[in-house]
Amino acid sequence: MRARFTTDEIASAALRIVDESGLAALSMRSLAAALGTGPMTMYNYVADKEGLEELVVAAVAAGIVVPEPSDDWAADVHATASAMWRGVRAHPAAIPLVLTRRMASATGFAIADALVGALGRAGLSDAGRLSAFHAVLGLVTGSAQAQLAGPFSGDAAETAARIGSAAGAQYPHIAALSEVATSVSVEDDFDGGLRMLIAGIAAAGSAVS
Amino acid sequence: MRARFTTDEIASAALRIVDESGLAALSMRSLAAALGTGPMTMYNYVADKEGLEELVVAAVAAGIVVPEPSDDWAADVHATASAMWRGVRAHPAAIPLVLTRRMASATGFAIADALVGALGRAGLSDAGRLSAFHAVLGLVTGSAQAQLAGPFSGDAAETAARIGSAAGAQYPHIAALSEVATSVSVEDDFDGGLRMLIAGIAAAGSAVS
DNA sequence: ACCTGAACACCGTTCAAGT
DNA sequence: ACCTGAACACCGTTCAAGT
C-alpha cells in the first residue's frame, strides 16, 4: 500500500473540505476518505482532531501575503490588518476555527510579527503596544465574524424579520442601523473601523512621545 | 412522569455544564442526563444542537448589565463595551459559542441597541456609525478571544516555548512583546485598546460634523 | 518503524410508539 | 397534545495486529 502524504497535502485537503462542504463536514473520517485511505492513517500526521483544526488554521494563514514594510507605520498597520482580513474572509467557513484555535504557523507568526513591528513605530509605551496589537487582531477577526454572524448578517429580509418586526420599536437604534447595513460593502465597513482604530493608536502614540 | 422545564432552566443547566466541564462536555445527552431525563425530551425546547448553543449564548448575554446612558457618548460606549467584555469573560469556555452563534436574545439586542445609541451621538455618518458599531463589537469579542487563544495566551513559559525558542530570532517583535504580556492585566490590556478605538471614533465624528 | 483495521464509547437525530 | 425509548448513522480514538 504505502500511501504517504505530506502535511501540506493533508492541510489543503482538509481546507478544501471546509471550503466546499462546510466546517461540519470536516472529520477524521471524511478527510481520510477524501485522501483514499482509512481514518487511522491521519493519526500519523496529526495528534488529534484539535491538531487537524490547527492545520486548517495554518492553511488559511498561509494564504495571507505579508506586505512589505514602508516608512509609514500607520500605512503598514493598515496594509497588514487588511491582508489578514482578506485572507480570513477568503475562507468564511473556516473562520470559527481561526477565531478559536491558536495560530501557531510560520505565516501566522510572520504576519503577527509584521503587525507588532509596525506598531512599534507608533510611539506607544510597551503596554500600549500590546493593547494596540490585541485590539487590531481582535478587530480583524472579530469583525470578520461579526459581519457573518452579527445582528445584520444574512439578507436584508432576514435581518428585518429578526429585528424589525420582532422588536422594532423596542430597539430603535438597531432597527435604524439595519437599513444602513444593506447599502455598505463589507470591505468599506471593515476599512472604516480599522481607520478609526489606527487614528486612535496614532493619538495615543503622540500623547506618549 | 410529566417532567417539565422552563427554557431558562434548560439554558442555565446548559451554561453550567459549559462553565464546569467545558464546551466539549455539552451535548444533548449530557444536558438531558443533568436534568434527569432522556435525550429526546430536549427536542421539546430546542430545534437542534444549534438551537441549544444559541440558548447558551443568550444565557451569557443575560449576565450582561446594560449601563444607563449618560450625556457623554464616549463614556457610554466605554461603559457598554466594558460591560459586554466582562459579561463574556465571565464564561470563558462559552466564548467560542458567543463568537460564532448569532446573538439574538433580548439582552443581546438591548446591549447592542445601547451601543448603537451611544455611537449615534458621536457625530458620525450613517456608514461611519455602522463601521464603528462593528468595530466595537469585533474588538470586544475578538480581543476576549485573542487574550485566550492568541500568541501570548497561556502561561509565560508556554508562550516562551512557542515563540522564543522555536522562532525567537526570526520574529523579534513578537518575542519582545511576549515579555510585556506577562506584566499587564487583561483588564488594562483590553481597556487600552478600547480607549484607542473610542478616540479614533471621536476623531472621525469631529471630522464629519 | 511505520501503518491501519476492528472495536469501543460516544454523538445528534429520525421514527414510532407511548401517555 | 405532549413526551420519550429504540434505533440509525455517524463521530474520535484506543488497541492490537499487520507489514
PDB file of C-alpha atoms in Angstrom, chain B:
ATOM      1  CA  MET B   1     -43.700  11.214  34.511  1.00  0.00           C
ATOM      2  CA  ARG B   2     -44.563  14.740  33.370  1.00  0.00           C
ATOM      3  CA  ALA B   3     -41.157  16.252  33.920  1.00  0.00           C
ATOM      4  CA  ARG B   4     -41.381  19.774  32.560  1.00  0.00           C
ATOM      5  CA  PHE B   5     -38.818  22.540  32.348  1.00  0.00           C
ATOM      6  CA  THR B   6     -38.738  26.204  31.529  1.00  0.00           C
ATOM      7  CA  THR B   7     -36.443  27.440  28.787  1.00  0.00           C
ATOM      8  CA  ASP B   8     -34.478  29.262  31.451  1.00  0.00           C
ATOM      9  CA  GLU B   9     -33.878  26.044  33.339  1.00  0.00           C
ATOM     10  CA  ILE B  10     -32.600  24.391  30.197  1.00  0.00           C
ATOM     11  CA  ALA B  11     -30.406  27.368  29.332  1.00  0.00           C
ATOM     12  CA  SER B  12     -28.814  27.704  32.745  1.00  0.00           C
ATOM     13  CA  ALA B  13     -28.270  23.962  33.073  1.00  0.00           C
ATOM     14  CA  ALA B  14     -26.509  24.059  29.708  1.00  0.00           C
ATOM     15  CA  LEU B  15     -24.381  27.046  30.691  1.00  0.00           C
ATOM     16  CA  ARG B  16     -23.480  25.342  33.971  1.00  0.00           C
ATOM     17  CA  ILE B  17     -22.186  22.311  32.079  1.00  0.00           C
ATOM     18  CA  VAL B  18     -20.076  24.562  29.846  1.00  0.00           C
ATOM     19  CA  ASP B  19     -18.722  26.522  32.810  1.00  0.00           C
ATOM     20  CA  GLU B  20     -17.924  23.489  34.901  1.00  0.00           C
ATOM     21  CA  SER B  21     -16.856  20.894  32.367  1.00  0.00           C
ATOM     22  CA  GLY B  22     -16.014  22.800  29.213  1.00  0.00           C
ATOM     23  CA  LEU B  23     -17.670  23.260  25.867  1.00  0.00           C
ATOM     24  CA  ALA B  24     -16.935  19.734  24.685  1.00  0.00           C
ATOM     25  CA  ALA B  25     -18.935  18.345  27.605  1.00  0.00           C
ATOM     26  CA  LEU B  26     -22.131  19.962  26.392  1.00  0.00           C
ATOM     27  CA  SER B  27     -24.278  17.557  24.442  1.00  0.00           C
ATOM     28  CA  MET B  28     -27.949  16.882  24.095  1.00  0.00           C
ATOM     29  CA  ARG B  29     -27.401  13.719  26.048  1.00  0.00           C
ATOM     30  CA  SER B  30     -25.295  15.179  28.841  1.00  0.00           C
ATOM     31  CA  LEU B  31     -27.758  18.026  29.264  1.00  0.00           C
ATOM     32  CA  ALA B  32     -30.696  15.652  29.419  1.00  0.00           C
ATOM     33  CA  ALA B  33     -28.866  13.497  31.939  1.00  0.00           C
ATOM     34  CA  ALA B  34     -28.108  16.553  34.083  1.00  0.00           C
ATOM     35  CA  LEU B  35     -31.808  17.355  34.075  1.00  0.00           C
ATOM     36  CA  GLY B  36     -32.719  13.778  34.883  1.00  0.00           C
ATOM     37  CA  THR B  37     -34.478  12.905  31.661  1.00  0.00           C
ATOM     38  CA  GLY B  38     -33.847  11.307  28.291  1.00  0.00           C
ATOM     39  CA  PRO B  39     -32.144  12.974  25.327  1.00  0.00           C
ATOM     40  CA  MET B  40     -35.302  13.300  23.262  1.00  0.00           C
ATOM     41  CA  THR B  41     -37.021  15.472  25.813  1.00  0.00           C
ATOM     42  CA  MET B  42     -34.661  18.305  24.935  1.00  0.00           C
ATOM     43  CA  TYR B  43     -36.186  18.497  21.465  1.00  0.00           C
ATOM     44  CA  ASN B  44     -39.340  19.850  23.007  1.00  0.00           C
ATOM     45  CA  TYR B  45     -37.464  23.014  23.910  1.00  0.00           C
ATOM     46  CA  VAL B  46     -34.893  23.365  21.194  1.00  0.00           C
ATOM     47  CA  ALA B  47     -34.914  22.623  17.481  1.00  0.00           C
ATOM     48  CA  ASP B  48     -31.456  21.095  17.372  1.00  0.00           C
ATOM     49  CA  LYS B  49     -27.927  21.393  18.759  1.00  0.00           C
ATOM     50  CA  GLU B  50     -27.518  24.799  17.145  1.00  0.00           C
ATOM     51  CA  GLY B  51     -30.611  25.992  18.971  1.00  0.00           C
ATOM     52  CA  LEU B  52     -29.192  24.742  22.231  1.00  0.00           C
ATOM     53  CA  GLU B  53     -25.987  26.666  21.586  1.00  0.00           C
ATOM     54  CA  GLU B  54     -27.944  29.818  20.907  1.00  0.00           C
ATOM     55  CA  LEU B  55     -29.615  29.289  24.255  1.00  0.00           C
ATOM     56  CA  VAL B  56     -26.200  29.208  25.900  1.00  0.00           C
ATOM     57  CA  VAL B  57     -25.237  32.441  24.138  1.00  0.00           C
ATOM     58  CA  ALA B  58     -28.473  34.012  25.344  1.00  0.00           C
ATOM     59  CA  ALA B  59     -27.665  32.886  28.890  1.00  0.00           C
ATOM     60  CA  VAL B  60     -24.255  34.536  28.676  1.00  0.00           C
ATOM     61  CA  ALA B  61     -25.838  37.707  27.308  1.00  0.00           C
ATOM     62  CA  ALA B  62     -28.330  37.667  30.155  1.00  0.00           C
ATOM     63  CA  GLY B  63     -25.418  38.142  32.549  1.00  0.00           C
ATOM     64  CA  ILE B  64     -24.530  41.477  30.959  1.00  0.00           C
ATOM     65  CA  VAL B  65     -25.860  44.505  32.775  1.00  0.00           C
ATOM     66  CA  VAL B  66     -26.702  47.246  30.290  1.00  0.00           C
ATOM     67  CA  PRO B  67     -25.438  50.524  31.748  1.00  0.00           C
ATOM     68  CA  GLU B  68     -27.650  53.607  31.998  1.00  0.00           C
ATOM     69  CA  PRO B  69     -26.884  56.202  29.346  1.00  0.00           C
ATOM     70  CA  SER B  70     -25.296  59.460  30.427  1.00  0.00           C
ATOM     71  CA  ASP B  71     -24.833  62.696  28.476  1.00  0.00           C
ATOM     72  CA  ASP B  72     -21.327  61.646  27.381  1.00  0.00           C
ATOM     73  CA  TRP B  73     -21.493  59.330  24.374  1.00  0.00           C
ATOM     74  CA  ALA B  74     -17.839  58.274  24.677  1.00  0.00           C
ATOM     75  CA  ALA B  75     -18.321  57.288  28.294  1.00  0.00           C
ATOM     76  CA  ASP B  76     -21.420  55.358  27.295  1.00  0.00           C
ATOM     77  CA  VAL B  77     -19.603  53.463  24.549  1.00  0.00           C
ATOM     78  CA  HIS B  78     -16.854  52.677  27.010  1.00  0.00           C
ATOM     79  CA  ALA B  79     -19.261  51.502  29.697  1.00  0.00           C
ATOM     80  CA  THR B  80     -21.309  49.408  27.279  1.00  0.00           C
ATOM     81  CA  ALA B  81     -18.308  47.756  25.641  1.00  0.00           C
ATOM     82  CA  SER B  82     -16.715  47.098  29.026  1.00  0.00           C
ATOM     83  CA  ALA B  83     -19.918  45.533  30.324  1.00  0.00           C
ATOM     84  CA  MET B  84     -20.009  43.247  27.284  1.00  0.00           C
ATOM     85  CA  TRP B  85     -16.379  42.297  27.724  1.00  0.00           C
ATOM     86  CA  ARG B  86     -16.850  41.479  31.402  1.00  0.00           C
ATOM     87  CA  GLY B  87     -20.018  39.530  30.698  1.00  0.00           C
ATOM     88  CA  VAL B  88     -18.300  37.464  28.022  1.00  0.00           C
ATOM     89  CA  ARG B  89     -15.155  36.880  30.069  1.00  0.00           C
ATOM     90  CA  ALA B  90     -17.280  35.582  32.933  1.00  0.00           C
ATOM     91  CA  HIS B  91     -17.839  32.417  30.896  1.00  0.00           C
ATOM     92  CA  PRO B  92     -14.556  31.728  29.108  1.00  0.00           C
ATOM     93  CA  ALA B  93     -15.489  28.270  27.906  1.00  0.00           C
ATOM     94  CA  ALA B  94     -18.569  29.674  26.180  1.00  0.00           C
ATOM     95  CA  ILE B  95     -16.663  32.319  24.212  1.00  0.00           C
ATOM     96  CA  PRO B  96     -16.307  30.227  21.030  1.00  0.00           C
ATOM     97  CA  LEU B  97     -20.100  29.983  21.019  1.00  0.00           C
ATOM     98  CA  VAL B  98     -20.554  33.692  21.656  1.00  0.00           C
ATOM     99  CA  LEU B  99     -18.230  34.477  18.759  1.00  0.00           C
ATOM    100  CA  THR B 100     -19.818  32.019  16.437  1.00  0.00           C
ATOM    101  CA  ARG B 101     -23.510  31.851  17.140  1.00  0.00           C
ATOM    102  CA  ARG B 102     -25.828  34.688  16.423  1.00  0.00           C
ATOM    103  CA  MET B 103     -26.743  36.752  19.453  1.00  0.00           C
ATOM    104  CA  ALA B 104     -30.477  37.128  19.119  1.00  0.00           C
ATOM    105  CA  SER B 105     -31.689  37.278  22.702  1.00  0.00           C
ATOM    106  CA  ALA B 106     -33.463  40.222  24.315  1.00  0.00           C
ATOM    107  CA  THR B 107     -30.413  41.195  26.354  1.00  0.00           C
ATOM    108  CA  GLY B 108     -28.262  40.780  23.274  1.00  0.00           C
ATOM    109  CA  PHE B 109     -30.406  43.242  21.377  1.00  0.00           C
ATOM    110  CA  ALA B 110     -30.635  45.572  24.355  1.00  0.00           C
ATOM    111  CA  ILE B 111     -26.880  45.893  24.758  1.00  0.00           C
ATOM    112  CA  ALA B 112     -26.350  46.249  21.014  1.00  0.00           C
ATOM    113  CA  ASP B 113     -29.039  48.908  20.924  1.00  0.00           C
ATOM    114  CA  ALA B 114     -27.387  50.788  23.783  1.00  0.00           C
ATOM    115  CA  LEU B 115     -24.099  50.682  21.917  1.00  0.00           C
ATOM    116  CA  VAL B 116     -25.581  51.921  18.652  1.00  0.00           C
ATOM    117  CA  GLY B 117     -27.468  54.601  20.553  1.00  0.00           C
ATOM    118  CA  ALA B 118     -24.283  55.897  22.159  1.00  0.00           C
ATOM    119  CA  LEU B 119     -22.455  55.820  18.834  1.00  0.00           C
ATOM    120  CA  GLY B 120     -25.325  57.774  17.318  1.00  0.00           C
ATOM    121  CA  ARG B 121     -24.257  60.769  19.393  1.00  0.00           C
ATOM    122  CA  ALA B 122     -20.660  60.706  18.119  1.00  0.00           C
ATOM    123  CA  GLY B 123     -21.412  62.809  15.065  1.00  0.00           C
ATOM    124  CA  LEU B 124     -20.676  60.068  12.548  1.00  0.00           C
ATOM    125  CA  SER B 125     -22.162  59.466   9.130  1.00  0.00           C
ATOM    126  CA  ASP B 126     -24.520  56.520   8.762  1.00  0.00           C
ATOM    127  CA  ALA B 127     -21.795  54.342   7.291  1.00  0.00           C
ATOM    128  CA  GLY B 128     -19.403  55.524   9.984  1.00  0.00           C
ATOM    129  CA  ARG B 129     -21.865  54.550  12.690  1.00  0.00           C
ATOM    130  CA  LEU B 130     -22.127  51.062  11.212  1.00  0.00           C
ATOM    131  CA  SER B 131     -18.357  50.734  10.931  1.00  0.00           C
ATOM    132  CA  ALA B 132     -17.899  51.908  14.495  1.00  0.00           C
ATOM    133  CA  PHE B 133     -20.542  49.513  15.748  1.00  0.00           C
ATOM    134  CA  HIS B 134     -18.948  46.532  14.026  1.00  0.00           C
ATOM    135  CA  ALA B 135     -15.521  47.652  15.185  1.00  0.00           C
ATOM    136  CA  VAL B 136     -16.511  47.885  18.846  1.00  0.00           C
ATOM    137  CA  LEU B 137     -18.384  44.587  18.685  1.00  0.00           C
ATOM    138  CA  GLY B 138     -15.450  42.950  16.954  1.00  0.00           C
ATOM    139  CA  LEU B 139     -12.959  44.420  19.377  1.00  0.00           C
ATOM    140  CA  VAL B 140     -14.884  43.192  22.399  1.00  0.00           C
ATOM    141  CA  THR B 141     -15.408  39.638  21.249  1.00  0.00           C
ATOM    142  CA  GLY B 142     -12.224  39.378  19.234  1.00  0.00           C
ATOM    143  CA  SER B 143      -9.907  40.565  21.950  1.00  0.00           C
ATOM    144  CA  ALA B 144     -11.640  38.500  24.610  1.00  0.00           C
ATOM    145  CA  GLN B 145     -10.774  35.551  22.411  1.00  0.00           C
ATOM    146  CA  ALA B 146      -7.309  36.801  21.432  1.00  0.00           C
ATOM    147  CA  GLN B 147      -6.401  37.005  25.096  1.00  0.00           C
ATOM    148  CA  LEU B 148      -7.402  33.372  25.489  1.00  0.00           C
ATOM    149  CA  ALA B 149      -6.055  31.844  22.284  1.00  0.00           C
ATOM    150  CA  GLY B 150      -3.699  34.467  20.856  1.00  0.00           C
ATOM    151  CA  PRO B 151       0.061  34.179  20.613  1.00  0.00           C
ATOM    152  CA  PHE B 152       0.541  35.329  24.219  1.00  0.00           C
ATOM    153  CA  SER B 153      -2.103  33.175  25.861  1.00  0.00           C
ATOM    154  CA  GLY B 154      -1.202  30.522  28.395  1.00  0.00           C
ATOM    155  CA  ASP B 155       1.495  30.933  30.985  1.00  0.00           C
ATOM    156  CA  ALA B 156       4.738  32.734  30.326  1.00  0.00           C
ATOM    157  CA  ALA B 157       6.790  29.570  29.971  1.00  0.00           C
ATOM    158  CA  GLU B 158       4.430  28.167  27.390  1.00  0.00           C
ATOM    159  CA  THR B 159       4.486  31.404  25.425  1.00  0.00           C
ATOM    160  CA  ALA B 160       8.256  31.484  25.500  1.00  0.00           C
ATOM    161  CA  ALA B 161       8.426  27.894  24.342  1.00  0.00           C
ATOM    162  CA  ARG B 162       6.050  28.616  21.489  1.00  0.00           C
ATOM    163  CA  ILE B 163       7.743  31.751  20.254  1.00  0.00           C
ATOM    164  CA  GLY B 164      11.052  32.305  21.955  1.00  0.00           C
ATOM    165  CA  SER B 165      12.881  29.058  21.439  1.00  0.00           C
ATOM    166  CA  ALA B 166      11.034  27.877  18.351  1.00  0.00           C
ATOM    167  CA  ALA B 167      11.460  31.036  16.319  1.00  0.00           C
ATOM    168  CA  GLY B 168      12.877  33.733  18.592  1.00  0.00           C
ATOM    169  CA  ALA B 169      15.335  35.285  16.224  1.00  0.00           C
ATOM    170  CA  GLN B 170      13.016  35.066  13.255  1.00  0.00           C
ATOM    171  CA  TYR B 171      10.194  37.023  14.862  1.00  0.00           C
ATOM    172  CA  PRO B 172      11.921  39.581  17.044  1.00  0.00           C
ATOM    173  CA  HIS B 173       8.958  41.920  17.551  1.00  0.00           C
ATOM    174  CA  ILE B 174       6.694  39.200  18.878  1.00  0.00           C
ATOM    175  CA  ALA B 175       9.401  37.833  21.103  1.00  0.00           C
ATOM    176  CA  ALA B 176       9.951  41.262  22.645  1.00  0.00           C
ATOM    177  CA  LEU B 177       6.251  41.849  23.121  1.00  0.00           C
ATOM    178  CA  SER B 178       5.716  38.492  24.797  1.00  0.00           C
ATOM    179  CA  GLU B 179       7.701  39.737  27.780  1.00  0.00           C
ATOM    180  CA  VAL B 180       5.426  42.733  28.147  1.00  0.00           C
ATOM    181  CA  ALA B 181       2.407  40.446  28.149  1.00  0.00           C
ATOM    182  CA  THR B 182       3.384  38.855  31.437  1.00  0.00           C
ATOM    183  CA  SER B 183       3.158  42.141  33.360  1.00  0.00           C
ATOM    184  CA  VAL B 184      -0.125  43.617  32.104  1.00  0.00           C
ATOM    185  CA  SER B 185      -3.548  42.614  33.383  1.00  0.00           C
ATOM    186  CA  VAL B 186      -6.059  41.564  30.755  1.00  0.00           C
ATOM    187  CA  GLU B 187      -8.432  44.258  32.012  1.00  0.00           C
ATOM    188  CA  ASP B 188      -5.918  47.039  31.414  1.00  0.00           C
ATOM    189  CA  ASP B 189      -4.888  45.468  28.144  1.00  0.00           C
ATOM    190  CA  PHE B 190      -8.437  45.469  26.817  1.00  0.00           C
ATOM    191  CA  ASP B 191      -9.186  48.897  28.231  1.00  0.00           C
ATOM    192  CA  GLY B 192      -6.193  50.396  26.455  1.00  0.00           C
ATOM    193  CA  GLY B 193      -7.352  49.112  23.084  1.00  0.00           C
ATOM    194  CA  LEU B 194     -10.927  50.190  23.663  1.00  0.00           C
ATOM    195  CA  ARG B 195      -9.837  53.716  24.569  1.00  0.00           C
ATOM    196  CA  MET B 196      -7.772  53.931  21.402  1.00  0.00           C
ATOM    197  CA  LEU B 197     -10.743  52.882  19.289  1.00  0.00           C
ATOM    198  CA  ILE B 198     -13.070  55.347  21.014  1.00  0.00           C
ATOM    199  CA  ALA B 199     -10.567  58.147  20.476  1.00  0.00           C
ATOM    200  CA  GLY B 200     -10.485  57.258  16.783  1.00  0.00           C
ATOM    201  CA  ILE B 201     -14.271  57.214  16.614  1.00  0.00           C
ATOM    202  CA  ALA B 202     -14.383  60.633  18.234  1.00  0.00           C
ATOM    203  CA  ALA B 203     -11.902  61.982  15.713  1.00  0.00           C
ATOM    204  CA  ALA B 204     -13.961  60.597  12.806  1.00  0.00           C
ATOM    205  CA  GLY B 205     -17.075  62.183  14.293  1.00  0.00           C
ATOM    206  CA  SER B 206     -15.453  65.582  14.607  1.00  0.00           C
ATOM    207  CA  ALA B 207     -14.224  65.420  11.032  1.00  0.00           C
ATOM    208  CA  VAL B 208     -17.751  64.869   9.726  1.00  0.00           C
ATOM    209  CA  SER B 209     -19.566  67.459  11.776  1.00  0.00           C
TER     210      SER B 209
END
